[in-house]
PDB file of C-alpha atoms in Angstrom:
ATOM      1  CA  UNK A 638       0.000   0.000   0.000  1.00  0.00           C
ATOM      2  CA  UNK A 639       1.384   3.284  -0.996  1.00  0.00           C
ATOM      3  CA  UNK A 640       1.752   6.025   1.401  1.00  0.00           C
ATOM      4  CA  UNK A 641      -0.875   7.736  -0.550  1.00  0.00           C
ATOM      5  CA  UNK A 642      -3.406   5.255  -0.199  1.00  0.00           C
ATOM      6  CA  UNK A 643      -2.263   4.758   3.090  1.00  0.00           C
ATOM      7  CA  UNK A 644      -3.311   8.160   4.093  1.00  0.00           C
ATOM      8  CA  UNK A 645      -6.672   8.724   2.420  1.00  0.00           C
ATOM      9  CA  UNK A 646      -7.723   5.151   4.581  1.00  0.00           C
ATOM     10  CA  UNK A 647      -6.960   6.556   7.878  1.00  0.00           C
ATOM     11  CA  UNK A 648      -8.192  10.547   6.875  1.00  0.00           C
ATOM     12  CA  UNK A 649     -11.751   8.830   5.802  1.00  0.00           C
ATOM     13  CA  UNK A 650     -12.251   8.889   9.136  1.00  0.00           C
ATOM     14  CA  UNK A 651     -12.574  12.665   9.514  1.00  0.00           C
ATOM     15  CA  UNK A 652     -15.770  12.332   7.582  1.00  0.00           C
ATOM     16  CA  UNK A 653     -16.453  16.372   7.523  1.00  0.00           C
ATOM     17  CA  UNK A 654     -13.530  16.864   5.459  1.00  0.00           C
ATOM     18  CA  UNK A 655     -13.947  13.995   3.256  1.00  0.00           C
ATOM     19  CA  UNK A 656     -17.764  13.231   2.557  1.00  0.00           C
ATOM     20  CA  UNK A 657     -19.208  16.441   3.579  1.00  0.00           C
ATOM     21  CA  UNK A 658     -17.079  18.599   2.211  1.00  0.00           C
ATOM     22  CA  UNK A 659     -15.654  16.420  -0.828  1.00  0.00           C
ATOM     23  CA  UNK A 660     -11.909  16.829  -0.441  1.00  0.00           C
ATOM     24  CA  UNK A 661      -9.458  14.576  -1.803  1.00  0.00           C
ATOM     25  CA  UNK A 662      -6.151  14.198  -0.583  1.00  0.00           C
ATOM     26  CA  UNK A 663      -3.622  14.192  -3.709  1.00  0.00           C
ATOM     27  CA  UNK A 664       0.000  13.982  -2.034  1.00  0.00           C
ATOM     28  CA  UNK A 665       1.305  13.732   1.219  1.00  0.00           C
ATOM     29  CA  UNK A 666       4.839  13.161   2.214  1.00  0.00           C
ATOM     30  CA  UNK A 667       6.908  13.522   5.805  1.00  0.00           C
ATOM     31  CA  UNK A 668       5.315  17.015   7.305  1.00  0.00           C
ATOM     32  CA  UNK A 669       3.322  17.811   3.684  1.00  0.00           C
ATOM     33  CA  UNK A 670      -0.028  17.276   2.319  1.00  0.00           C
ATOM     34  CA  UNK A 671      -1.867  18.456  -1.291  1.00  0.00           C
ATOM     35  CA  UNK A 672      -5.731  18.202  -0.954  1.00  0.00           C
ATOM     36  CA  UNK A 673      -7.893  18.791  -4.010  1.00  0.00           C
ATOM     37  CA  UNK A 674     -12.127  20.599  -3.877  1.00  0.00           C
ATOM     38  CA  UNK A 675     -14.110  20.405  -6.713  1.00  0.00           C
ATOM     39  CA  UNK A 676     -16.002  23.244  -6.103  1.00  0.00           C
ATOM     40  CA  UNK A 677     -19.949  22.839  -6.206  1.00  0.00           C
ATOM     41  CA  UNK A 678     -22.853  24.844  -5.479  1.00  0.00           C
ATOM     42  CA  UNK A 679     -23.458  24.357  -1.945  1.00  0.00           C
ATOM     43  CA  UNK A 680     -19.605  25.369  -1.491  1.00  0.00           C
ATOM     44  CA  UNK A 681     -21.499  28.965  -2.164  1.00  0.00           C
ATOM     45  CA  UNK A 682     -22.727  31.553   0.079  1.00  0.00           C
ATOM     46  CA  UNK A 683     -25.862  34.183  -0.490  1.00  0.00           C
ATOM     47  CA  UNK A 684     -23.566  35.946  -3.291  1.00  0.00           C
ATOM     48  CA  UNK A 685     -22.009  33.266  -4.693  1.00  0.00           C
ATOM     49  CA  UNK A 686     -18.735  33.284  -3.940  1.00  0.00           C
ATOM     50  CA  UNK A 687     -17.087  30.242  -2.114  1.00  0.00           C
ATOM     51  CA  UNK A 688     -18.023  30.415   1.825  1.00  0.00           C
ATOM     52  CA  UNK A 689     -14.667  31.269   3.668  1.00  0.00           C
ATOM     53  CA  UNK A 690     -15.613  28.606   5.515  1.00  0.00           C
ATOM     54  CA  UNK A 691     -15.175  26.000   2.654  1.00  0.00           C
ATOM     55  CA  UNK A 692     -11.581  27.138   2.163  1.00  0.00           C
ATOM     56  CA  UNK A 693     -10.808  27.668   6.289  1.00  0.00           C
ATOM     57  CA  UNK A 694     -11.530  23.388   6.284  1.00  0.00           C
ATOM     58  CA  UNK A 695      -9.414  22.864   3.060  1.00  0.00           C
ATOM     59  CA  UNK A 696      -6.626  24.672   5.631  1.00  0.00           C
ATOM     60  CA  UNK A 697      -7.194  22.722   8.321  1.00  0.00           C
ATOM     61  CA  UNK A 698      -7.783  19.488   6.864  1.00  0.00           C
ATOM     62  CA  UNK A 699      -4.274  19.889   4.685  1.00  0.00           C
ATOM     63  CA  UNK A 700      -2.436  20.955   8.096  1.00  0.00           C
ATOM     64  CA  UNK A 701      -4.604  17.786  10.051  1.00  0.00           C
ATOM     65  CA  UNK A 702      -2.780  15.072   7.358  1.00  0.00           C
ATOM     66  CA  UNK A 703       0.742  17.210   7.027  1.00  0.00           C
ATOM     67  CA  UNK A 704       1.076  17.142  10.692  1.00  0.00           C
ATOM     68  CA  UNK A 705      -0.407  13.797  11.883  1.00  0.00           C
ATOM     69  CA  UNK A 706       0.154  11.235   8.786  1.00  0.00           C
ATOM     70  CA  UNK A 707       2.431   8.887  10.502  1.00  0.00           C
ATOM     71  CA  UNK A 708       3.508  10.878  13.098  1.00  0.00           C
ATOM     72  CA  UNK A 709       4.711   9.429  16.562  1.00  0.00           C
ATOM     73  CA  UNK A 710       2.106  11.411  18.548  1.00  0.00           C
ATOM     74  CA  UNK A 711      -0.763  12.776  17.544  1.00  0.00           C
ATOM     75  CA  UNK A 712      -0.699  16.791  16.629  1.00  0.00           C
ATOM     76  CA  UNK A 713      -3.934  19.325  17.397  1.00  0.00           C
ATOM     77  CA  UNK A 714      -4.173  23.164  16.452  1.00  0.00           C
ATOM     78  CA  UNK A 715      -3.318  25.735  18.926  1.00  0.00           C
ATOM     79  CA  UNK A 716      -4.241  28.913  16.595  1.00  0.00           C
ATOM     80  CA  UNK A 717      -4.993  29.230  13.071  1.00  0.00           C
ATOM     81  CA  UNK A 718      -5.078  32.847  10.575  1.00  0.00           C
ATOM     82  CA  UNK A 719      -6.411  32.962   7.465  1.00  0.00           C
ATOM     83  CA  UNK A 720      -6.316  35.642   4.710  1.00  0.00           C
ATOM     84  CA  UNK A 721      -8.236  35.751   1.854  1.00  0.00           C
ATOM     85  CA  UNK A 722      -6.767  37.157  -0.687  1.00  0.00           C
ATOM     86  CA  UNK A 723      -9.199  36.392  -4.164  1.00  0.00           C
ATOM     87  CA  UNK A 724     -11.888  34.942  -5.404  1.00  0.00           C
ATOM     88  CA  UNK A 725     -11.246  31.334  -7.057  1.00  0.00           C
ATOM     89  CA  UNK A 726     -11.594  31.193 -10.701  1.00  0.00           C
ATOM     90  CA  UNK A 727     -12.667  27.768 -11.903  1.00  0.00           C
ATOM     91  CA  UNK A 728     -14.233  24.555 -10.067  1.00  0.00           C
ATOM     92  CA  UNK A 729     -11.166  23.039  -8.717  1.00  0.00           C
ATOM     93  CA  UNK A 730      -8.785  24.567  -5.919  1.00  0.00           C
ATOM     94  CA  UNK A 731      -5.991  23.046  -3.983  1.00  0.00           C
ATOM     95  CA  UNK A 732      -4.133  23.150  -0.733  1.00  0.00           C
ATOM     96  CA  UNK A 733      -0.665  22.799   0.138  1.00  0.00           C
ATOM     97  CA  UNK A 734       1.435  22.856   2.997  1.00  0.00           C
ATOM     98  CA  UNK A 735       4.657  23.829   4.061  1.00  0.00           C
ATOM     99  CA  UNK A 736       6.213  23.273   7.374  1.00  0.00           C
ATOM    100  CA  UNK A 737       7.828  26.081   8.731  1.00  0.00           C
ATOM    101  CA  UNK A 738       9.148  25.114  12.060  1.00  0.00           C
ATOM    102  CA  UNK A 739       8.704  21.829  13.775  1.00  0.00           C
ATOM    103  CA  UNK A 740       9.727  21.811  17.542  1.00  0.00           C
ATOM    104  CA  UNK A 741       9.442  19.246  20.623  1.00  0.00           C
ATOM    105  CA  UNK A 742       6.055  20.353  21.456  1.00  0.00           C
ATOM    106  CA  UNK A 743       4.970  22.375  18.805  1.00  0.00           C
ATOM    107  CA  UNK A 744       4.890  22.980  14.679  1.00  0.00           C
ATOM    108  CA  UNK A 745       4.440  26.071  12.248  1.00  0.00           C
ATOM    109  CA  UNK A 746       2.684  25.615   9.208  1.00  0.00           C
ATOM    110  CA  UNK A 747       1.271  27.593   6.167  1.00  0.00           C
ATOM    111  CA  UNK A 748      -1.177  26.340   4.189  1.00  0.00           C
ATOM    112  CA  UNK A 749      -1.471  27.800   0.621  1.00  0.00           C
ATOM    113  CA  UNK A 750      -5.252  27.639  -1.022  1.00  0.00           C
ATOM    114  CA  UNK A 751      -5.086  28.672  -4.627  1.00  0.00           C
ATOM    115  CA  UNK A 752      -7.274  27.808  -7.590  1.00  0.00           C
ATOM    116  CA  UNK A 753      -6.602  25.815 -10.469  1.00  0.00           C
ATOM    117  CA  UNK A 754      -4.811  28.674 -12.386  1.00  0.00           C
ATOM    118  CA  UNK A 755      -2.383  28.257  -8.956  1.00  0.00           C
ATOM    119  CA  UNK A 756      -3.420  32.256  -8.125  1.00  0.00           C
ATOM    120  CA  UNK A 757      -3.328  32.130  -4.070  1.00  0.00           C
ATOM    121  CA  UNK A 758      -6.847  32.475  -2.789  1.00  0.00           C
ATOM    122  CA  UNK A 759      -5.853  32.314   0.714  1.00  0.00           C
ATOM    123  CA  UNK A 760      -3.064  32.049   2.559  1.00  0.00           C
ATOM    124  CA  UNK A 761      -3.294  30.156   6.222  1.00  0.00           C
ATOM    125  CA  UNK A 762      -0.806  29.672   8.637  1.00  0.00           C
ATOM    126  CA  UNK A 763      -1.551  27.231  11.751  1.00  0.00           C
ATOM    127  CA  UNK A 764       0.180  26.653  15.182  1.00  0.00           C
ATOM    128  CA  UNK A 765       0.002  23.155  16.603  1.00  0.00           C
ATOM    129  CA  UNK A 766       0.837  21.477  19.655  1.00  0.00           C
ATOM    130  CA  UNK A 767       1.995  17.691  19.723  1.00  0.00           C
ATOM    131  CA  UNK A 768       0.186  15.971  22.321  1.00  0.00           C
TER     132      UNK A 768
END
């Protein structure tokens, strides 16, 4: 089993993420993670533009897999910051993390959201604590 497959059998479990929400983990690797969104209507608010919301649990759930796939303890979110910076073009965005700083107790991350052009849509960076 790759490490791929690997990870999208344990991550099913966080079922908001996955079957609510409808991402799709593309790539993970030692502290990284790519999730994919197909963007559909209910992703929408009143306006129609994507719900912050939508792209907030893209974030999180890229930082949940980059900083818990295999990892010798498990890893939970201290404080989070988004920006938004633009309106996705297209039906299809991405996250992507980066790992920043990873400590004895605690890890820096900053997830990148952009849209299928790869213009940044948000940027997120998240503090977590390793249990």
């Amino acid at each position: 089993m790759t490490d791929l497959e690997k990870a999208k059998e344990f991550f099913a479990a966080d079922r908001y993420a996955t079957e609510v929400t409808g991402i799709d983990i593309v790539a993970v690797g030692e502290h990284y993670a790519k999730c994919a969104l197909t963007l559909k209507e209910h992703h929408t608010n009143a306006v129609g533009h994507v719900m912050g919301g939508v792209l907030f649990t893209l974030a999180d759930f890229v930082f949940g897999i980059a900083a818990n796939f295999e990892a010798p303890s498990p890893t939970v979110t201290v404080s989070s910051n988004i920006h938004f910076l633009s309106s996705p073009r297209g039906r299809l965005i991405y996250g992507e993390s980066k790992l920043l700083k990873d400590g004895k107790r605690s890890c820096f991350y900053e997830i990148t959201v952009s849209d299928e052009d790869g213009t940044p849509v948000a940027i997120v960076t998240m503090n977590g604590m390793h249990l």
